[in-house]
Coordinates of C-alpha atoms in Angstrom, one line a residue:
Chain A
X2 CA 0.0 0.0 0.0
X3 CA 1.2 3.5 -0.6
X4 CA 2.7 5.3 2.3
X5 CA 6.0 6.3 3.8
X6 CA 7.5 2.9 3.3
X7 CA 6.9 2.9 -0.4
X8 CA 9.6 4.2 -2.7
X9 CA 8.0 5.4 -5.8
X10 CA 11.0 7.3 -7.1
X11 CA 12.2 6.3 -10.5
X12 CA 8.8 4.7 -11.4
X13 CA 6.5 6.0 -14.0
X14 CA 3.2 7.3 -12.6
X15 CA 1.4 5.1 -15.1
X16 CA 2.7 2.5 -17.6
X17 CA 0.2 0.7 -19.8
X18 CA 1.4 -1.8 -22.3
X19 CA -0.5 -3.5 -25.1
X20 CA -3.9 -3.2 -23.4
X21 CA -6.7 -5.1 -25.0
X22 CA -10.3 -5.0 -24.0
X23 CA -13.3 -6.5 -25.7
X24 CA -17.1 -6.3 -25.4
X25 CA -18.2 -9.7 -26.7
X26 CA -16.8 -9.9 -30.2
X27 CA -16.0 -6.2 -30.4
X28 CA -12.5 -5.2 -29.6
X29 CA -12.9 -1.8 -27.9
X30 CA -9.3 -1.3 -27.0
X31 CA -6.7 -2.8 -29.3
X32 CA -3.1 -2.7 -28.1
X33 CA -3.0 0.6 -26.3
X34 CA 0.4 1.5 -24.7
X35 CA 1.2 4.7 -23.0
X36 CA 3.5 6.0 -20.3
X37 CA 2.9 9.0 -18.0
X38 CA 5.7 10.7 -16.1
X39 CA 5.4 12.2 -12.6
X40 CA 3.9 15.6 -12.9
X41 CA 2.7 15.2 -16.4
X42 CA -0.8 15.9 -17.7
X43 CA -1.6 13.5 -20.5
X44 CA -4.7 13.8 -22.7
X45 CA -6.6 11.1 -24.5
X46 CA -8.4 12.5 -27.5
X47 CA -10.8 10.5 -29.6
X48 CA -14.2 10.6 -31.2
X49 CA -17.2 8.9 -29.4
X50 CA -16.6 5.2 -29.2
X51 CA -12.9 5.5 -29.8
X52 CA -12.1 3.6 -26.6
X53 CA -11.1 6.4 -24.3
X54 CA -13.5 5.6 -21.4
X55 CA -12.9 1.9 -21.8
X56 CA -9.1 2.5 -21.5
X57 CA -9.7 4.5 -18.4
X58 CA -12.1 1.9 -17.0
X59 CA -9.5 -0.8 -17.4
X60 CA -6.9 1.3 -15.6
X61 CA -9.4 2.0 -12.8
X62 CA -10.0 -1.7 -12.5
X63 CA -13.7 -1.5 -13.5
X64 CA -13.1 -3.7 -16.5
X65 CA -11.0 -6.8 -16.8
X66 CA -8.7 -6.5 -19.8
X67 CA -8.2 -9.4 -22.2
X68 CA -4.5 -8.7 -22.3
X69 CA -1.8 -6.2 -21.4
X70 CA -0.2 -4.7 -18.4
X71 CA -1.1 -1.7 -16.2
X72 CA 1.4 -0.4 -13.7
X73 CA 0.7 2.5 -11.3
X74 CA 4.0 3.8 -9.8
X75 CA 5.4 0.3 -10.5
X76 CA 2.5 -1.6 -8.9
X77 CA 0.9 -4.1 -11.1
X78 CA -2.7 -2.9 -11.1
X79 CA -4.1 -6.2 -12.4
X80 CA -2.4 -8.3 -9.8
X81 CA -2.8 -5.8 -6.9
X82 CA -5.9 -3.8 -7.8
X83 CA -6.6 -2.4 -4.3
X84 CA -3.0 -1.4 -3.8
X85 CA -3.0 0.4 -7.2
X86 CA -6.4 2.0 -6.5
X87 CA -5.0 3.5 -3.3
X88 CA -2.6 5.5 -5.4
X89 CA -5.1 6.6 -8.0
X90 CA -7.9 9.3 -7.8
X91 CA -10.8 8.9 -10.2
X92 CA -13.4 11.3 -11.6
X93 CA -15.9 9.3 -13.6
X94 CA -17.7 10.7 -16.6
X95 CA -21.0 10.4 -14.7
X96 CA -20.8 10.3 -10.9
X97 CA -23.4 9.1 -8.5
X98 CA -23.4 9.4 -4.7
X99 CA -25.9 8.2 -2.2
X100 CA -28.9 10.5 -2.6
X101 CA -29.6 10.6 1.1
X102 CA -26.2 11.9 2.2
X103 CA -25.1 15.5 2.5
X104 CA -22.0 16.8 0.7
X105 CA -20.1 16.8 4.0
X106 CA -21.1 13.2 4.7
X107 CA -20.1 12.1 1.2
X108 CA -16.6 13.6 1.5
X109 CA -16.3 12.0 5.0
X110 CA -17.2 8.6 3.5
X111 CA -14.7 8.8 0.7
X112 CA -12.0 10.1 3.1
X113 CA -12.6 7.1 5.2
X114 CA -12.4 4.7 2.2
X115 CA -8.9 6.1 1.6
X116 CA -7.9 5.6 5.2
X117 CA -8.2 9.3 6.2
X118 CA -9.8 10.2 9.5
X119 CA -10.9 13.8 9.0
X120 CA -12.6 16.0 11.6
X121 CA -15.6 18.1 10.6
X122 CA -13.5 21.3 10.5
X123 CA -11.0 19.6 8.2
X124 CA -13.7 18.4 5.9
X125 CA -15.3 21.8 5.8
X126 CA -11.9 23.3 5.0
X127 CA -11.5 20.8 2.1
X128 CA -14.9 21.8 0.9
X129 CA -14.0 25.5 1.2
X130 CA -11.0 24.8 -1.0
X131 CA -13.4 24.0 -3.9
X132 CA -15.9 26.7 -2.9
X133 CA -18.5 24.3 -1.5
X134 CA -18.3 25.0 2.2
X135 CA -21.7 26.8 2.1
X136 CA -23.2 23.7 0.4
X137 CA -22.0 21.2 3.0
X138 CA -25.5 20.3 4.2
X139 CA -27.0 20.0 0.8
X140 CA -27.5 16.9 -1.3
X141 CA -25.4 16.1 -4.4
X142 CA -28.5 16.3 -6.6
X143 CA -29.1 19.9 -5.4
X144 CA -25.7 21.1 -6.7
X145 CA -25.2 22.7 -10.1
X146 CA -23.3 20.9 -12.8
X147 CA -20.1 22.9 -12.0
X148 CA -20.4 22.3 -8.3
X149 CA -20.9 18.6 -8.9
X150 CA -17.7 18.5 -11.0
X151 CA -15.8 20.3 -8.3
X152 CA -17.0 17.9 -5.6
X153 CA -16.1 15.0 -7.8
X154 CA -12.6 16.4 -8.3
X155 CA -12.2 17.0 -4.6
X156 CA -13.1 13.4 -3.8
X157 CA -10.8 12.2 -6.6
X158 CA -7.9 14.0 -5.0
X159 CA -8.8 13.9 -1.3
X160 CA -6.0 11.3 -0.6
X161 CA -3.4 13.2 -2.7
X162 CA -3.0 10.4 -5.2
X163 CA 0.1 10.1 -7.4
X164 CA -2.2 9.7 -10.5
X165 CA -5.5 11.3 -11.2
X166 CA -7.8 9.9 -13.9
X167 CA -10.4 12.4 -15.2
X168 CA -13.0 11.3 -17.7
X169 CA -14.2 14.3 -19.6
X170 CA -13.9 16.5 -16.5
X171 CA -15.2 19.7 -18.2
X172 CA -18.0 18.3 -20.3
X173 CA -21.2 20.4 -19.9
X174 CA -19.5 23.2 -18.0
X175 CA -19.7 26.9 -18.9
X176 CA -16.5 28.7 -19.8
X177 CA -16.0 30.1 -16.3
X178 CA -16.4 26.8 -14.6
X179 CA -14.2 25.1 -17.2
X180 CA -11.5 27.7 -16.7
X181 CA -11.7 27.2 -12.9
X182 CA -11.4 23.5 -13.3
X183 CA -8.3 23.9 -15.6
X184 CA -6.7 26.0 -12.8
X185 CA -7.4 23.2 -10.3
X186 CA -5.9 20.6 -12.6
X187 CA -2.9 22.8 -13.0
X188 CA -2.5 23.0 -9.2
X189 CA -2.6 19.2 -8.9
X190 CA 0.3 19.1 -11.4
X191 CA 2.2 21.7 -9.4
X192 CA 2.1 19.3 -6.5
X193 CA 4.0 16.8 -8.7
X194 CA 1.0 14.6 -9.4
X195 CA 0.2 13.1 -12.8
X196 CA -3.1 13.4 -14.6
X197 CA -4.6 11.3 -17.4
X198 CA -7.7 12.9 -18.8
X199 CA -10.0 12.3 -21.7
X200 CA -11.6 15.1 -23.6
X201 CA -13.3 16.1 -26.8
X202 CA -12.1 19.6 -26.5
X203 CA -9.0 20.5 -28.5
X204 CA -8.9 23.8 -26.7
X205 CA -8.7 21.9 -23.4
X206 CA -6.0 19.6 -24.7
X207 CA -3.9 22.5 -25.8
X208 CA -4.6 24.5 -22.6
X209 CA -3.7 21.9 -20.0
X210 CA -2.1 18.8 -21.5
X211 CA 1.7 18.3 -21.8
X212 CA 1.2 15.5 -24.2
X213 CA -1.8 14.0 -26.0
X214 CA -2.7 10.8 -27.7
X215 CA -5.2 10.5 -30.5
X216 CA -7.2 7.3 -30.1
X217 CA -9.6 5.8 -32.6
X218 CA -11.1 2.4 -33.0
X219 CA -9.2 1.3 -29.9
X220 CA -5.8 2.2 -31.2
X221 CA -3.5 5.1 -30.6
X222 CA -2.9 6.9 -33.9
X223 CA -0.4 9.5 -32.6
X224 CA 1.2 10.7 -29.4
X225 CA 3.1 14.0 -28.9
X226 CA 2.8 17.4 -27.4
X227 CA -0.1 19.4 -28.8
X228 CA 2.3 21.6 -30.7
X229 CA 4.4 18.6 -31.7
X230 CA 1.3 16.9 -33.2
X231 CA 0.5 20.0 -35.3
X232 CA 4.1 20.3 -36.5
X233 CA 4.3 16.6 -37.3
X234 CA 1.1 16.5 -39.3
X235 CA 1.2 20.0 -40.8
X236 CA 1.8 18.6 -44.3
X237 CA -0.2 15.4 -44.0
X238 CA -2.7 15.4 -46.9
X239 CA -5.5 14.2 -44.6
X240 CA -4.9 17.1 -42.4
X241 CA -4.4 19.7 -45.1
X242 CA -7.6 18.5 -46.7
X243 CA -9.7 19.5 -43.7
X244 CA -7.8 22.6 -42.6
X245 CA -9.3 26.0 -43.0
X246 CA -6.2 28.2 -43.0
X247 CA -3.5 27.5 -40.5
X248 CA -3.4 23.9 -39.3
X249 CA -4.8 23.5 -35.8
X250 CA -5.0 20.6 -33.4
X251 CA -8.6 20.2 -34.4
X252 CA -7.6 19.8 -38.0
X253 CA -5.0 17.1 -37.0
X254 CA -7.7 15.3 -35.0
X255 CA -10.2 15.4 -37.8
X256 CA -7.6 14.6 -40.4
X257 CA -6.5 11.5 -38.5
X258 CA -9.9 10.2 -37.3
X259 CA -12.0 11.2 -40.3
X260 CA -15.2 13.3 -40.6
X261 CA -17.8 10.5 -40.3
X262 CA -20.4 10.7 -37.5
X263 CA -19.6 8.4 -34.5
X264 CA -22.1 6.9 -32.2
Chain B
X20 CA 3.9 17.5 -0.4
X21 CA 7.5 16.6 -1.2
X22 CA 10.2 14.5 0.2
X23 CA 12.7 17.0 1.5
X24 CA 15.7 14.8 0.8
X25 CA 15.0 14.0 -2.8
X26 CA 12.5 16.6 -3.9
X27 CA 10.4 13.7 -5.2
X28 CA 6.8 13.6 -4.4
X29 CA 5.7 11.5 -1.5
X30 CA 2.3 9.9 -1.4
X31 CA -0.2 11.8 0.7
X32 CA -2.6 9.3 2.2
X33 CA -1.8 6.6 4.7
X34 CA -2.6 3.0 3.8
X35 CA -6.4 2.5 4.1
X36 CA -7.2 -0.3 6.5
X37 CA -10.3 -2.5 6.1
X38 CA -11.4 -1.3 9.5
X39 CA -11.4 2.4 8.6
X40 CA -13.1 1.5 5.3
X41 CA -15.8 -0.6 7.0
X42 CA -16.4 2.1 9.6
X43 CA -16.9 4.7 6.9
X44 CA -19.2 2.5 4.9
X45 CA -21.3 1.4 7.9
X46 CA -21.7 5.0 9.1
X47 CA -22.8 6.2 5.6
X48 CA -25.2 3.2 5.1
X49 CA -26.7 3.7 8.6
X50 CA -27.4 7.4 7.8
X51 CA -29.0 6.4 4.5
X52 CA -31.2 3.8 6.3
X53 CA -32.3 6.3 9.0
X54 CA -33.1 9.0 6.5
X55 CA -35.3 6.6 4.4
X56 CA -38.3 7.3 6.7
X57 CA -40.8 5.6 4.4
X58 CA -38.9 2.3 4.5
X59 CA -38.5 2.6 8.3
X60 CA -42.2 3.2 8.8
X61 CA -43.3 0.5 6.3
X62 CA -41.1 -2.1 7.8
X63 CA -42.2 -1.4 11.4
X64 CA -45.9 -0.4 11.0
X65 CA -46.9 -3.2 8.7
X66 CA -45.9 -6.0 11.1
X67 CA -47.7 -4.1 13.9
X68 CA -50.9 -3.7 11.9
X69 CA -50.8 -7.5 11.2
X70 CA -50.1 -8.2 14.8
X71 CA -53.1 -6.3 16.1
X72 CA -55.2 -7.7 13.2
X73 CA -54.4 -11.3 13.7
X74 CA -55.1 -11.1 17.4
X75 CA -58.5 -9.4 17.0
X76 CA -61.9 -11.2 17.1
X77 CA -62.4 -14.5 15.3
X78 CA -59.1 -14.4 13.4
X79 CA -57.4 -15.0 16.7
X80 CA -58.8 -18.5 16.7
X81 CA -58.3 -19.3 13.0
X82 CA -54.6 -18.6 12.8
X83 CA -53.7 -20.8 15.8
X84 CA -50.8 -20.5 18.1
X85 CA -50.0 -16.9 19.2
X86 CA -46.3 -17.5 18.8
X87 CA -46.8 -18.3 15.1
X88 CA -48.8 -15.1 14.7
X89 CA -46.0 -13.1 16.2
X90 CA -43.5 -15.0 14.0
X91 CA -45.6 -14.2 10.9
X92 CA -45.6 -10.5 11.8
X93 CA -41.8 -10.5 12.1
X94 CA -41.6 -12.4 8.8
X95 CA -43.7 -9.7 7.1
X96 CA -41.3 -7.1 8.4
X97 CA -38.3 -9.1 7.2
X98 CA -39.8 -9.6 3.7
X99 CA -40.6 -5.9 3.5
X100 CA -37.0 -4.8 4.5
X101 CA -35.2 -7.5 2.4
X102 CA -37.4 -7.7 -0.7
X103 CA -38.8 -4.2 -1.1
X104 CA -36.2 -2.3 0.8
X105 CA -32.8 -3.9 0.2
X106 CA -33.1 -5.1 -3.4
X107 CA -34.7 -1.8 -4.6
X108 CA -32.2 0.3 -2.8
X109 CA -29.3 -1.6 -4.4
X110 CA -31.0 -1.3 -7.8
X111 CA -31.5 2.4 -7.5
X112 CA -27.9 3.0 -6.4
X113 CA -26.7 0.8 -9.2
X114 CA -28.7 2.9 -11.7
X115 CA -27.3 6.1 -10.2
X116 CA -23.6 4.9 -10.5
X117 CA -23.1 4.8 -6.7
X118 CA -21.4 1.4 -6.8
X119 CA -19.2 2.3 -9.7
X120 CA -17.9 5.3 -7.8
X121 CA -17.3 3.2 -4.7
X122 CA -15.5 0.5 -6.7
X123 CA -12.8 2.8 -7.9
X124 CA -11.7 3.3 -4.3
X125 CA -9.4 0.7 -2.7
X126 CA -12.3 -0.9 -1.0
X127 CA -13.0 -4.6 -1.6
X128 CA -16.4 -5.2 -3.3
X129 CA -17.5 -7.6 -0.6
X130 CA -17.0 -4.9 2.0
X131 CA -19.3 -2.5 0.1
X132 CA -22.0 -5.1 0.1
X133 CA -21.3 -6.5 3.6
X134 CA -21.8 -3.0 5.1
X135 CA -25.2 -2.7 3.4
X136 CA -26.3 -6.1 4.5
X137 CA -25.2 -5.5 8.1
X138 CA -27.4 -2.4 8.3
X139 CA -30.3 -4.3 6.9
X140 CA -29.8 -7.1 9.5
X141 CA -29.7 -4.3 12.1
X142 CA -33.0 -2.8 10.7
X143 CA -34.6 -6.3 10.9
X144 CA -33.5 -6.8 14.5
X145 CA -35.0 -3.5 15.5
X146 CA -38.2 -4.3 13.7
X147 CA -38.3 -7.7 15.5
X148 CA -37.6 -6.1 18.8
X149 CA -40.5 -3.7 18.3
X150 CA -42.9 -6.6 17.4
X151 CA -41.8 -8.6 20.4
X152 CA -42.3 -5.6 22.7
X153 CA -45.7 -4.9 21.2
X154 CA -46.7 -8.6 21.4
X155 CA -45.8 -8.6 25.1
X156 CA -47.4 -5.3 25.9
X157 CA -50.6 -5.6 24.0
X158 CA -51.2 -9.3 23.4
X159 CA -49.6 -10.8 26.5
X160 CA -47.3 -13.0 24.5
X161 CA -44.3 -13.4 26.8
X162 CA -41.1 -15.4 26.4
X163 CA -38.5 -16.5 28.9
X164 CA -35.0 -15.0 28.7
X165 CA -33.7 -17.9 26.6
X166 CA -36.6 -17.5 24.3
X167 CA -35.8 -13.9 23.6
X168 CA -32.2 -14.7 22.9
X169 CA -33.0 -17.6 20.7
X170 CA -35.6 -15.6 18.8
X171 CA -33.2 -12.8 18.0
X172 CA -30.7 -15.4 16.8
X173 CA -33.3 -17.0 14.7
X174 CA -34.2 -13.5 13.3
X175 CA -30.6 -13.0 12.3
X176 CA -30.6 -16.3 10.5
X177 CA -34.0 -15.6 8.9
X178 CA -32.8 -12.2 7.9
X179 CA -29.9 -13.8 6.1
X180 CA -32.3 -16.0 4.1
X181 CA -34.6 -13.1 3.2
X182 CA -31.7 -10.9 2.2
X183 CA -30.3 -13.6 0.1
X184 CA -33.6 -13.7 -1.8
X185 CA -33.4 -9.9 -2.2
X186 CA -29.8 -10.3 -3.4
X187 CA -30.9 -13.0 -5.9
X188 CA -33.6 -10.7 -7.3
X189 CA -31.3 -7.7 -7.8
X190 CA -28.6 -10.1 -9.1
X191 CA -30.8 -11.7 -11.7
X192 CA -32.8 -8.6 -12.8
X193 CA -30.9 -5.7 -14.2
X194 CA -33.8 -3.3 -14.9
X195 CA -35.0 -1.4 -11.8
X196 CA -38.5 -1.1 -13.2
X197 CA -38.7 -4.9 -13.8
X198 CA -37.3 -5.5 -10.4
X199 CA -39.8 -3.3 -8.8
X200 CA -42.6 -5.3 -10.4
X201 CA -41.1 -8.7 -9.7
X202 CA -40.2 -8.0 -6.1
X203 CA -43.8 -6.9 -5.4
X204 CA -45.1 -10.0 -7.0
X205 CA -42.6 -12.2 -5.0
X206 CA -43.2 -10.4 -1.8
X207 CA -46.9 -11.4 -1.5
X208 CA -46.6 -15.2 -1.9
X209 CA -43.4 -15.3 0.2
X210 CA -45.2 -13.8 3.1
X211 CA -48.6 -15.4 2.4
X212 CA -47.1 -18.9 2.2
X213 CA -45.4 -18.3 5.5
X214 CA -48.6 -17.2 7.1
X215 CA -50.4 -20.4 5.9
X216 CA -47.6 -22.7 6.9
X217 CA -49.2 -23.6 10.1
X218 CA -52.8 -23.7 9.2
X219 CA -54.7 -26.1 7.0
X220 CA -57.5 -23.8 6.0
X221 CA -56.6 -24.2 2.3
X222 CA -56.0 -28.0 2.6
X223 CA -53.1 -30.2 3.7
X224 CA -51.2 -30.2 0.3
X225 CA -51.0 -26.4 0.3
X226 CA -50.1 -26.5 4.0
X227 CA -47.1 -28.8 3.2
X228 CA -46.0 -26.5 0.4
X229 CA -46.4 -23.5 2.6
X230 CA -44.6 -25.1 5.5
X231 CA -41.4 -25.7 3.5
X232 CA -41.5 -22.4 1.5
X233 CA -39.0 -19.8 2.6
X234 CA -41.7 -18.0 4.6
X235 CA -42.9 -21.3 6.1
X236 CA -39.5 -22.4 7.3
X237 CA -38.8 -19.0 8.9
X238 CA -42.2 -19.2 10.6
X239 CA -41.3 -22.7 12.0
X240 CA -37.9 -21.5 13.0
X241 CA -39.1 -18.4 14.8
X242 CA -42.0 -20.3 16.4
X243 CA -39.5 -22.9 17.8
X244 CA -37.1 -20.2 19.0
X245 CA -39.9 -18.3 20.8
X246 CA -40.7 -21.5 22.8
X247 CA -37.4 -23.4 23.2
X248 CA -39.1 -26.3 24.9
X249 CA -41.0 -27.1 21.7
X250 CA -37.9 -27.0 19.5
X251 CA -37.9 -30.4 17.8
X252 CA -36.7 -32.3 14.7
X253 CA -39.0 -30.3 12.4
X254 CA -37.5 -27.1 13.7
X255 CA -34.0 -28.3 13.0
X256 CA -35.1 -29.4 9.5
X257 CA -36.6 -25.9 9.0
X258 CA -33.2 -24.4 10.0
X259 CA -31.4 -26.6 7.4
X260 CA -33.9 -25.8 4.7
X261 CA -33.6 -22.1 5.4
X262 CA -29.8 -22.5 5.2
X263 CA -30.1 -24.2 1.9
X264 CA -32.4 -21.4 0.6
X265 CA -29.9 -18.8 1.7
X266 CA -27.0 -20.6 0.0
X267 CA -28.9 -21.1 -3.3
X268 CA -30.3 -17.6 -3.4
X269 CA -27.1 -15.9 -2.2
X270 CA -25.1 -17.9 -4.7
X271 CA -27.3 -16.8 -7.6
X272 CA -27.4 -13.2 -6.4
X273 CA -23.7 -13.0 -6.1
X274 CA -22.9 -15.0 -9.3
X275 CA -25.1 -12.8 -11.6
X276 CA -24.9 -9.5 -9.8
X277 CA -23.6 -6.6 -11.9
X278 CA -22.3 -3.5 -10.4
X279 CA -23.6 -1.3 -13.2
X280 CA -27.0 -1.2 -14.9
X281 CA -25.7 -1.0 -18.4

């Protein structure tokens, strides 16, 4: 288990190799490999159904992969799922909490699940950190979308994990709330933590990610910094064909994944 | 938070222990149970209504031994908590993604379910205590000290069987709407067969079926526990049959249970 006795130095925050996940006959993730360094924000970009959430779910331990390895700070997440999960914070795409519990009680529950005994004042302080101290006695369903996302992010990071997995963290948020969440993500990185996030937003990928991977049909098509991807594919005919003026990350994405509708 | 010597990040949280995790889960599940006032009221008031109803007028003669009437009342409360309360609560939380969120924490899946089940057993014990107190106060059904202890032990055992049926329902049925309909359908015969397990008003064949139905064996078990001197071979057989039901239903409920609705 993570703690003072562990020596995470020198290990990657996350190392995924040749990950394969199927739903029946359909291969949803087909040989995905990626490595995330300490303090790095890594973005997974892809159209709907590309395999982003499935990849994240496999890393989170919610899905059993057909093949491949997943290591969190050197810990084999398939062999030691609970030990790996103790080092990971997760914000799911759609989050549900017990409807009868107040926000304060929800935070207390999750702190306890990560082994943290927090007093009421400490919990309120944590809520204050995400601007939710005044909502402590309300229910999750009574919060706005932005407040729900902030609470989810607080719970995902309450145990100060080495790796935070965020599945479309800013989906459905207004520009102000999105910008605030980017700032919070930036502060997590400043503490030396790593983040793997999925997003449909090229603006988000460019604003917060150190590196991004473009995923489609369960395979990684390209990995680089946002600027590096643009540079690398600037003259790619598929990209040039969809660009309107100067090539953007959006053009690279559309060029590599196509313009067809996805489910 | 950094390691001063190396500048490398250290990991913030201490290792979670199962004890702290279970404590957090039990506290949260207890709060949820206490705030579900409709369920609390239903599971306590219904058995009391039945208690006073079965002891009133001519029905007092028809349904026989007062101990079996009290046992039937407790059985109604157990069925309400386990079939209507537990299984629907799990289904609703499954739909809402509550389990998915809990499962990405370093908490074993069995601990998440064990906490819920423990709170349901506690709710059933409280209901049984209320029924026993009411039966003593208003209907003069008194037990000796051993009888009370044995009855509460039998209630725990019966609760396990009813909760295993609830688990089987929520394990086998993924849709909450379908589960709602099926659990209401299952609830009535489960209880009615138990009630008829010690009366031959519908004939001996039906009595035999009723006697060895889940409700019937619980009724026999509770009746024996409330009067330890009458505990006999049939009571032991009822215990074994209840155990078999619990194993079969729990096995099915665990084997086919899915943490997500999709």
